PDB file of C-alpha atoms in Angstrom:
ATOM      1  CA  MET A 437     124.269 118.858 164.259  1.00 94.00           C
ATOM      2  CA  MET A 438     124.310 122.642 164.508  1.00 96.00           C
ATOM      3  CA  ALA A 439     120.498 122.626 164.600  1.00 96.00           C
ATOM      4  CA  LEU A 440     120.467 120.018 167.372  1.00 96.00           C
ATOM      5  CA  LEU A 441     123.015 121.951 169.420  1.00 98.00           C
ATOM      6  CA  SER A 442     120.977 125.137 169.035  1.00 97.00           C
ATOM      7  CA  LYS A 443     118.087 123.429 170.859  1.00 97.00           C
ATOM      8  CA  HIS A 444     120.340 123.301 173.919  1.00 98.00           C
ATOM      9  CA  GLY A 445     121.450 126.932 173.730  1.00 98.00           C
ATOM     10  CA  VAL A 446     124.591 126.476 171.618  1.00 98.00           C
ATOM     11  CA  THR A 447     124.596 129.106 168.875  1.00 98.00           C
ATOM     12  CA  LYS A 448     126.765 129.652 165.813  1.00 97.00           C
ATOM     13  CA  ALA A 449     129.902 131.700 166.458  1.00 98.00           C
ATOM     14  CA  GLU A 450     129.889 134.759 164.231  1.00 94.00           C
ATOM     15  CA  ALA A 451     133.076 136.497 165.421  1.00 88.00           C
ATOM     16  CA  ALA A 452     136.554 135.216 164.542  1.00 89.00           C
ATOM     17  CA  GLY A 453     137.927 134.982 168.108  1.00 92.00           C
ATOM     18  CA  GLY A 454     137.149 132.713 171.024  1.00 94.00           C
ATOM     19  CA  GLY A 455     139.253 129.712 170.076  1.00 96.00           C
ATOM     20  CA  PRO A 456     138.133 126.766 167.913  1.00 97.00           C
ATOM     21  CA  SER A 457     134.510 126.939 169.080  1.00 98.00           C
ATOM     22  CA  GLY A 458     134.107 130.690 169.457  1.00 98.00           C
ATOM     23  CA  GLY A 459     133.636 130.552 173.241  1.00 97.00           C
ATOM     24  CA  PRO A 460     131.197 129.058 175.780  1.00 98.00           C
ATOM     25  CA  MET A 461     127.928 127.839 174.235  1.00 98.00           C
ATOM     26  CA  LYS A 462     129.175 128.688 170.747  1.00 98.00           C
ATOM     27  CA  ALA A 463     129.905 126.429 167.777  1.00 98.00           C
ATOM     28  CA  ARG A 464     131.665 126.666 164.447  1.00 98.00           C
ATOM     29  CA  VAL A 465     132.760 124.379 161.634  1.00 97.00           C
ATOM     30  CA  ARG A 466     136.358 124.410 160.424  1.00 97.00           C
ATOM     31  CA  MET A 467     137.028 123.262 156.857  1.00 98.00           C
ATOM     32  CA  ARG A 468     140.444 121.593 157.036  1.00 98.00           C
ATOM     33  CA  GLY A 469     142.020 121.777 153.582  1.00 98.00           C
ATOM     34  CA  PRO A 470     144.640 119.612 151.857  1.00 97.00           C
ATOM     35  CA  GLY A 471     147.457 121.746 153.249  1.00 97.00           C
ATOM     36  CA  SER A 472     146.496 120.397 156.696  1.00 98.00           C
ATOM     37  CA  GLY A 473     145.808 116.846 155.568  1.00 97.00           C
ATOM     38  CA  GLY A 474     142.142 117.390 154.741  1.00 98.00           C
ATOM     39  CA  ALA A 475     140.069 116.787 151.626  1.00 97.00           C
ATOM     40  CA  PRO A 476     140.549 118.968 148.494  1.00 97.00           C
ATOM     41  CA  GLY A 477     137.241 120.667 149.215  1.00 96.00           C
ATOM     42  CA  GLY A 478     137.854 120.687 152.956  1.00 98.00           C
ATOM     43  CA  THR A 479     137.177 118.185 155.732  1.00 98.00           C
ATOM     44  CA  PRO A 480     134.472 119.602 158.031  1.00 98.00           C
ATOM     45  CA  GLU A 481     135.335 119.570 161.745  1.00 98.00           C
ATOM     46  CA  LEU A 482     132.678 120.723 164.198  1.00 99.00           C
ATOM     47  CA  TYR A 483     133.719 122.381 167.468  1.00 99.00           C
ATOM     48  CA  PHE A 484     131.482 123.691 170.238  1.00 99.00           C
ATOM     49  CA  GLY A 485     132.112 125.193 173.658  1.00 98.00           C
ATOM     50  CA  ASP A 486     130.294 123.765 176.682  1.00 98.00           C
ATOM     51  CA  PRO A 487     128.924 126.059 179.450  1.00 98.00           C
ATOM     52  CA  ASP A 488     132.460 126.502 180.844  1.00 97.00           C
ATOM     53  CA  GLY A 489     134.106 127.016 177.460  1.00 97.00           C
ATOM     54  CA  ILE A 490     135.739 123.579 177.267  1.00 98.00           C
ATOM     55  CA  VAL A 491     135.961 122.797 173.555  1.00 98.00           C
ATOM     56  CA  VAL A 492     134.391 119.586 172.254  1.00 98.00           C
ATOM     57  CA  GLN A 493     134.949 118.293 168.720  1.00 99.00           C
ATOM     58  CA  LEU A 494     132.314 116.057 167.094  1.00 98.00           C
ATOM     59  CA  GLN A 495     133.209 113.744 164.208  1.00 98.00           C
ATOM     60  CA  ASP A 496     132.209 110.553 162.386  1.00 98.00           C
ATOM     61  CA  PRO A 497     133.234 107.248 164.097  1.00 98.00           C
ATOM     62  CA  GLY A 498     135.714 106.615 161.268  1.00 98.00           C
ATOM     63  CA  TYR A 499     137.516 109.924 161.805  1.00 98.00           C
ATOM     64  CA  CYS A 500     141.281 109.448 162.158  1.00 98.00           C
ATOM     65  CA  GLY A 501     142.421 113.043 161.648  1.00 98.00           C
ATOM     66  CA  GLY A 502     143.079 112.399 157.973  1.00 98.00           C
ATOM     67  CA  GLY A 503     141.607 113.293 154.599  1.00 97.00           C
ATOM     68  CA  GLY A 504     138.290 112.600 152.955  1.00 97.00           C
ATOM     69  CA  VAL A 505     134.975 114.260 153.660  1.00 96.00           C
ATOM     70  CA  LEU A 506     134.754 112.409 157.000  1.00 98.00           C
ATOM     71  CA  GLY A 507     138.429 112.705 157.907  1.00 98.00           C
ATOM     72  CA  HIS A 508     138.644 108.918 157.687  1.00 98.00           C
ATOM     73  CA  VAL A 509     141.326 108.517 154.991  1.00 98.00           C
ATOM     74  CA  CYS A 510     144.635 107.816 156.733  1.00 97.00           C
ATOM     75  CA  PRO A 511     147.787 105.927 155.713  1.00 95.00           C
ATOM     76  CA  ALA A 512     149.053 102.901 157.576  1.00 97.00           C
ATOM     77  CA  ILE A 513     150.055 103.667 161.150  1.00 96.00           C
ATOM     78  CA  GLU A 514     153.667 104.800 161.359  1.00 96.00           C
ATOM     79  CA  PRO A 515     155.418 102.865 164.148  1.00 95.00           C
ATOM     80  CA  ALA A 516     157.349 104.611 166.910  1.00 95.00           C
ATOM     81  CA  PRO A 517     161.114 104.839 166.308  1.00 95.00           C
ATOM     82  CA  SER A 518     161.760 102.739 169.424  1.00 93.00           C
ATOM     83  CA  LYS A 519     159.931 100.686 172.033  1.00 93.00           C
ATOM     84  CA  GLY A 520     158.523 102.787 174.856  1.00 95.00           C
ATOM     85  CA  LEU A 521     158.933 102.266 178.584  1.00 96.00           C
ATOM     86  CA  LEU A 522     155.216 101.599 179.116  1.00 97.00           C
ATOM     87  CA  ALA A 523     152.667 100.129 176.694  1.00 95.00           C
ATOM     88  CA  VAL A 524     149.309 101.910 176.910  1.00 96.00           C
ATOM     89  CA  ARG A 525     146.236 100.467 175.241  1.00 95.00           C
ATOM     90  CA  ASP A 526     143.388 102.973 175.286  1.00 96.00           C
ATOM     91  CA  LEU A 527     141.954 106.259 176.513  1.00 97.00           C
ATOM     92  CA  ASN A 528     140.001 105.690 179.736  1.00 97.00           C
ATOM     93  CA  HIS A 529     138.666 109.045 180.889  1.00 97.00           C
ATOM     94  CA  PHE A 530     138.984 112.813 181.008  1.00 98.00           C
ATOM     95  CA  THR A 531     138.445 114.710 184.278  1.00 97.00           C
ATOM     96  CA  MET A 532     137.585 118.404 183.890  1.00 97.00           C
ATOM     97  CA  ASN A 533     137.666 121.217 186.450  1.00 96.00           C
ATOM     98  CA  VAL A 534     134.548 123.336 185.971  1.00 97.00           C
ATOM     99  CA  SER A 535     132.698 126.054 187.871  1.00 95.00           C
ATOM    100  CA  ASP A 536     129.509 124.012 188.366  1.00 96.00           C
ATOM    101  CA  PRO A 537     129.785 120.195 188.016  1.00 96.00           C
ATOM    102  CA  GLY A 538     126.026 119.721 188.358  1.00 97.00           C
ATOM    103  CA  ARG A 539     125.387 122.087 185.457  1.00 97.00           C
ATOM    104  CA  ALA A 540     128.056 120.373 183.355  1.00 98.00           C
ATOM    105  CA  ASN A 541     126.652 116.896 184.043  1.00 98.00           C
ATOM    106  CA  LYS A 542     123.139 118.035 183.134  1.00 98.00           C
ATOM    107  CA  PHE A 543     124.336 119.684 179.922  1.00 99.00           C
ATOM    108  CA  TYR A 544     126.205 116.595 178.687  1.00 99.00           C
ATOM    109  CA  GLN A 545     123.359 114.278 179.666  1.00 98.00           C
ATOM    110  CA  ASP A 546     120.772 116.513 177.970  1.00 98.00           C
ATOM    111  CA  VAL A 547     122.803 116.881 174.767  1.00 98.00           C
ATOM    112  CA  PHE A 548     124.248 113.367 174.436  1.00 98.00           C
ATOM    113  CA  GLY A 549     122.010 111.221 176.661  1.00 98.00           C
ATOM    114  CA  LEU A 550     125.037 109.948 178.594  1.00 98.00           C
ATOM    115  CA  SER A 551     124.349 107.343 181.259  1.00 98.00           C
ATOM    116  CA  ILE A 552     126.154 107.182 184.602  1.00 97.00           C
ATOM    117  CA  ARG A 553     129.075 104.754 184.665  1.00 95.00           C
ATOM    118  CA  SER A 554     129.900 105.014 188.392  1.00 93.00           C
ATOM    119  CA  TYR A 555     130.077 107.418 191.336  1.00 92.00           C
ATOM    120  CA  GLN A 556     133.172 108.846 193.011  1.00 90.00           C
ATOM    121  CA  GLY A 557     131.086 110.260 195.834  1.00 87.00           C
ATOM    122  CA  PRO A 558     127.324 110.878 196.312  1.00 88.00           C
ATOM    123  CA  THR A 559     127.291 113.897 193.984  1.00 89.00           C
ATOM    124  CA  ALA A 560     130.212 112.935 191.737  1.00 93.00           C
ATOM    125  CA  PRO A 561     128.992 110.760 188.852  1.00 96.00           C
ATOM    126  CA  THR A 562     131.090 109.624 185.921  1.00 97.00           C
ATOM    127  CA  LEU A 563     129.358 109.865 182.533  1.00 98.00           C
ATOM    128  CA  ALA A 564     129.727 106.828 180.290  1.00 98.00           C
ATOM    129  CA  ILE A 565     131.064 107.218 176.761  1.00 97.00           C
ATOM    130  CA  GLY A 566     130.169 104.085 174.799  1.00 93.00           C
ATOM    131  CA  PRO A 567     129.645 100.546 176.153  1.00 93.00           C
ATOM    132  CA  ASP A 568     133.088  99.982 177.660  1.00 92.00           C
ATOM    133  CA  GLN A 569     134.981 101.791 180.443  1.00 94.00           C
ATOM    134  CA  GLN A 570     135.442 105.255 178.903  1.00 97.00           C
ATOM    135  CA  PHE A 571     133.891 108.173 180.782  1.00 98.00           C
ATOM    136  CA  LEU A 572     133.891 111.912 181.452  1.00 98.00           C
ATOM    137  CA  MET A 573     133.983 113.441 184.929  1.00 98.00           C
ATOM    138  CA  PHE A 574     133.465 117.018 186.100  1.00 98.00           C
ATOM    139  CA  THR A 575     134.836 118.361 189.394  1.00 94.00           C
ATOM    140  CA  GLY A 576     135.194 121.716 191.151  1.00 91.00           C
ATOM    141  CA  GLY A 577     132.909 124.450 192.365  1.00 73.00           C
ATOM    142  CA  GLY A 578     133.055 123.491 196.061  1.00 59.00           C
ATOM    143  CA  GLY A 579     131.906 125.976 198.690  1.00 50.00           C
ATOM    144  CA  GLY A 580     133.846 127.271 201.672  1.00 44.00           C
ATOM    145  CA  ARG A 581     134.020 125.274 204.904  1.00 47.00           C
ATOM    146  CA  ALA A 582     131.848 126.139 207.933  1.00 49.00           C
ATOM    147  CA  GLY A 583     130.255 129.114 206.222  1.00 53.00           C
ATOM    148  CA  ALA A 584     133.532 130.528 204.971  1.00 52.00           C
ATOM    149  CA  THR A 585     133.564 132.475 201.737  1.00 59.00           C
ATOM    150  CA  PRO A 586     134.007 130.086 198.798  1.00 60.00           C
ATOM    151  CA  ALA A 587     137.277 130.311 196.941  1.00 59.00           C
ATOM    152  CA  PRO A 588     137.173 132.179 193.625  1.00 64.00           C
ATOM    153  CA  PRO A 589     136.215 129.794 190.816  1.00 66.00           C
ATOM    154  CA  ARG A 590     139.143 128.392 188.906  1.00 72.00           C
ATOM    155  CA  ARG A 591     139.314 128.665 185.155  1.00 85.00           C
ATOM    156  CA  ALA A 592     137.734 125.612 183.549  1.00 95.00           C
ATOM    157  CA  SER A 593     140.344 123.175 182.327  1.00 95.00           C
ATOM    158  CA  ILE A 594     141.128 119.533 181.680  1.00 95.00           C
ATOM    159  CA  ASN A 595     142.518 118.271 185.000  1.00 93.00           C
ATOM    160  CA  HIS A 596     143.904 115.027 183.587  1.00 95.00           C
ATOM    161  CA  VAL A 597     143.636 112.349 180.925  1.00 97.00           C
ATOM    162  CA  CYS A 598     143.734 108.681 181.970  1.00 97.00           C
ATOM    163  CA  LEU A 599     145.313 106.001 179.750  1.00 97.00           C
ATOM    164  CA  THR A 600     144.828 102.278 180.348  1.00 96.00           C
ATOM    165  CA  MET A 601     147.492  99.590 180.188  1.00 95.00           C
ATOM    166  CA  ASP A 602     147.728  95.844 180.669  1.00 94.00           C
ATOM    167  CA  GLY A 603     149.619  94.577 183.708  1.00 92.00           C
ATOM    168  CA  PHE A 604     148.914  97.674 185.816  1.00 93.00           C
ATOM    169  CA  ASN A 605     151.394  97.705 188.719  1.00 94.00           C
ATOM    170  CA  VAL A 606     152.108 100.917 190.619  1.00 94.00           C
ATOM    171  CA  GLU A 607     155.672 100.073 191.655  1.00 95.00           C
ATOM    172  CA  GLN A 608     156.720  98.995 188.170  1.00 97.00           C
ATOM    173  CA  ILE A 609     155.156 102.088 186.610  1.00 97.00           C
ATOM    174  CA  GLN A 610     156.898 104.396 189.071  1.00 97.00           C
ATOM    175  CA  LYS A 611     160.226 102.716 188.363  1.00 98.00           C
ATOM    176  CA  ALA A 612     159.752 103.175 184.615  1.00 98.00           C
ATOM    177  CA  LEU A 613     158.789 106.838 185.016  1.00 98.00           C
ATOM    178  CA  GLU A 614     161.772 107.563 187.239  1.00 98.00           C
ATOM    179  CA  SER A 615     164.107 105.962 184.706  1.00 98.00           C
ATOM    180  CA  TYR A 616     162.971 108.716 182.331  1.00 97.00           C
ATOM    181  CA  GLY A 617     163.495 111.496 184.880  1.00 98.00           C
ATOM    182  CA  ILE A 618     159.926 111.801 186.185  1.00 98.00           C
ATOM    183  CA  ARG A 619     160.530 112.084 189.930  1.00 98.00           C
ATOM    184  CA  PRO A 620     158.234 111.638 192.968  1.00 96.00           C
ATOM    185  CA  ARG A 621     156.177 114.665 193.900  1.00 94.00           C
ATOM    186  CA  GLU A 622     157.801 116.626 196.752  1.00 91.00           C
ATOM    187  CA  ALA A 623     154.751 118.177 198.482  1.00 85.00           C
ATOM    188  CA  PRO A 624     151.312 116.543 198.801  1.00 81.00           C
ATOM    189  CA  ALA A 625     149.473 119.887 198.708  1.00 81.00           C
ATOM    190  CA  GLY A 626     149.110 122.233 195.769  1.00 82.00           C
ATOM    191  CA  PRO A 627     149.639 121.542 192.085  1.00 85.00           C
ATOM    192  CA  ALA A 628     152.306 119.047 191.097  1.00 89.00           C
ATOM    193  CA  ALA A 629     155.331 120.411 189.281  1.00 93.00           C
ATOM    194  CA  PRO A 630     156.157 119.221 185.746  1.00 96.00           C
ATOM    195  CA  MET A 631     157.892 115.849 185.430  1.00 98.00           C
ATOM    196  CA  ARG A 632     156.566 114.568 188.770  1.00 97.00           C
ATOM    197  CA  HIS A 633     154.519 111.475 189.615  1.00 96.00           C
ATOM    198  CA  TYR A 634     152.245 110.629 192.544  1.00 93.00           C
ATOM    199  CA  VAL A 635     149.534 108.142 193.538  1.00 90.00           C
ATOM    200  CA  SER A 636     146.090 109.259 194.701  1.00 86.00           C
ATOM    201  CA  MET A 637     144.364 106.697 196.936  1.00 82.00           C
ATOM    202  CA  ARG A 638     140.628 107.098 196.301  1.00 75.00           C
ATOM    203  CA  MET A 639     138.809 105.914 199.432  1.00 67.00           C
ATOM    204  CA  GLU A 640     135.276 104.566 200.001  1.00 69.00           C
ATOM    205  CA  ASN A 641     133.749 108.038 200.391  1.00 69.00           C
ATOM    206  CA  ARG A 642     134.740 108.676 196.772  1.00 64.00           C
ATOM    207  CA  GLY A 643     133.647 105.305 195.409  1.00 60.00           C
ATOM    208  CA  GLY A 644     137.016 103.581 195.911  1.00 61.00           C
ATOM    209  CA  ALA A 645     138.042 100.417 197.692  1.00 65.00           C
ATOM    210  CA  LYS A 646     138.052 100.190 201.503  1.00 64.00           C
ATOM    211  CA  GLU A 647     141.848 100.321 201.567  1.00 65.00           C
ATOM    212  CA  GLY A 648     141.946 102.850 198.742  1.00 57.00           C
ATOM    213  CA  THR A 649     141.905 102.575 194.954  1.00 55.00           C
ATOM    214  CA  PRO A 650     144.104 101.347 193.436  1.00 51.00           C
ATOM    215  CA  GLY A 651     142.296  98.622 195.362  1.00 51.00           C
ATOM    216  CA  TYR A 652     143.438  97.525 193.150  1.00 51.00           C
ATOM    217  CA  LEU A 653     142.196  98.326 189.682  1.00 58.00           C
ATOM    218  CA  GLY A 654     139.126 100.521 190.273  1.00 59.00           C
ATOM    219  CA  ASN A 655     137.207  98.079 188.060  1.00 62.00           C
ATOM    220  CA  THR A 656     134.225  97.362 190.342  1.00 62.00           C
ATOM    221  CA  CYS A 657     131.190  99.319 189.145  1.00 63.00           C
ATOM    222  CA  SER A 658     127.540  98.679 189.986  1.00 58.00           C
TER     223      SER A 658
END
């Protein structure tokens, strides 16, 4: 895998710093030993940094964070101590803030051959992960309005993770969140404070329903 990544400009990290991957367009392998739940000789875990420094880990499909050479040896799942307020079923997508979404999309398509799942605007594709609904999306890097100076680029980061659940109903979800102390967001502009919830209505110009998505489930893709 290191040789394949090197064909796309990702080189081996030689220095110790730079996080798990060593920095943007760098890669390294961590040998996770038995003290951290790995194999006696170490469970190899490969990390690389994309053009913006977002760290990606690559593993075998059987990887469960456990022992064995492939990290696939795990005990039976330990149940939660109590029933939760909401039952989630799967990971749906990750949305990342990056300096250049076009560059990020090209990099991930070149390296992994990812197809386009849907569009949330003419230049805002979602990149399919596998045959189901999972995808990656990259946003950010917009210019200033009417010739204004563009805002300084924000540090690349994961904007949000989306989890799927059966019986999706906005009002019921909000009620459950508020019972735990997660309150409605006070101001529509700016970043949301911790322990706040809000609904974003994605309109037709961003690939949503005419009345806004949820319209209702965002499950119509061409």
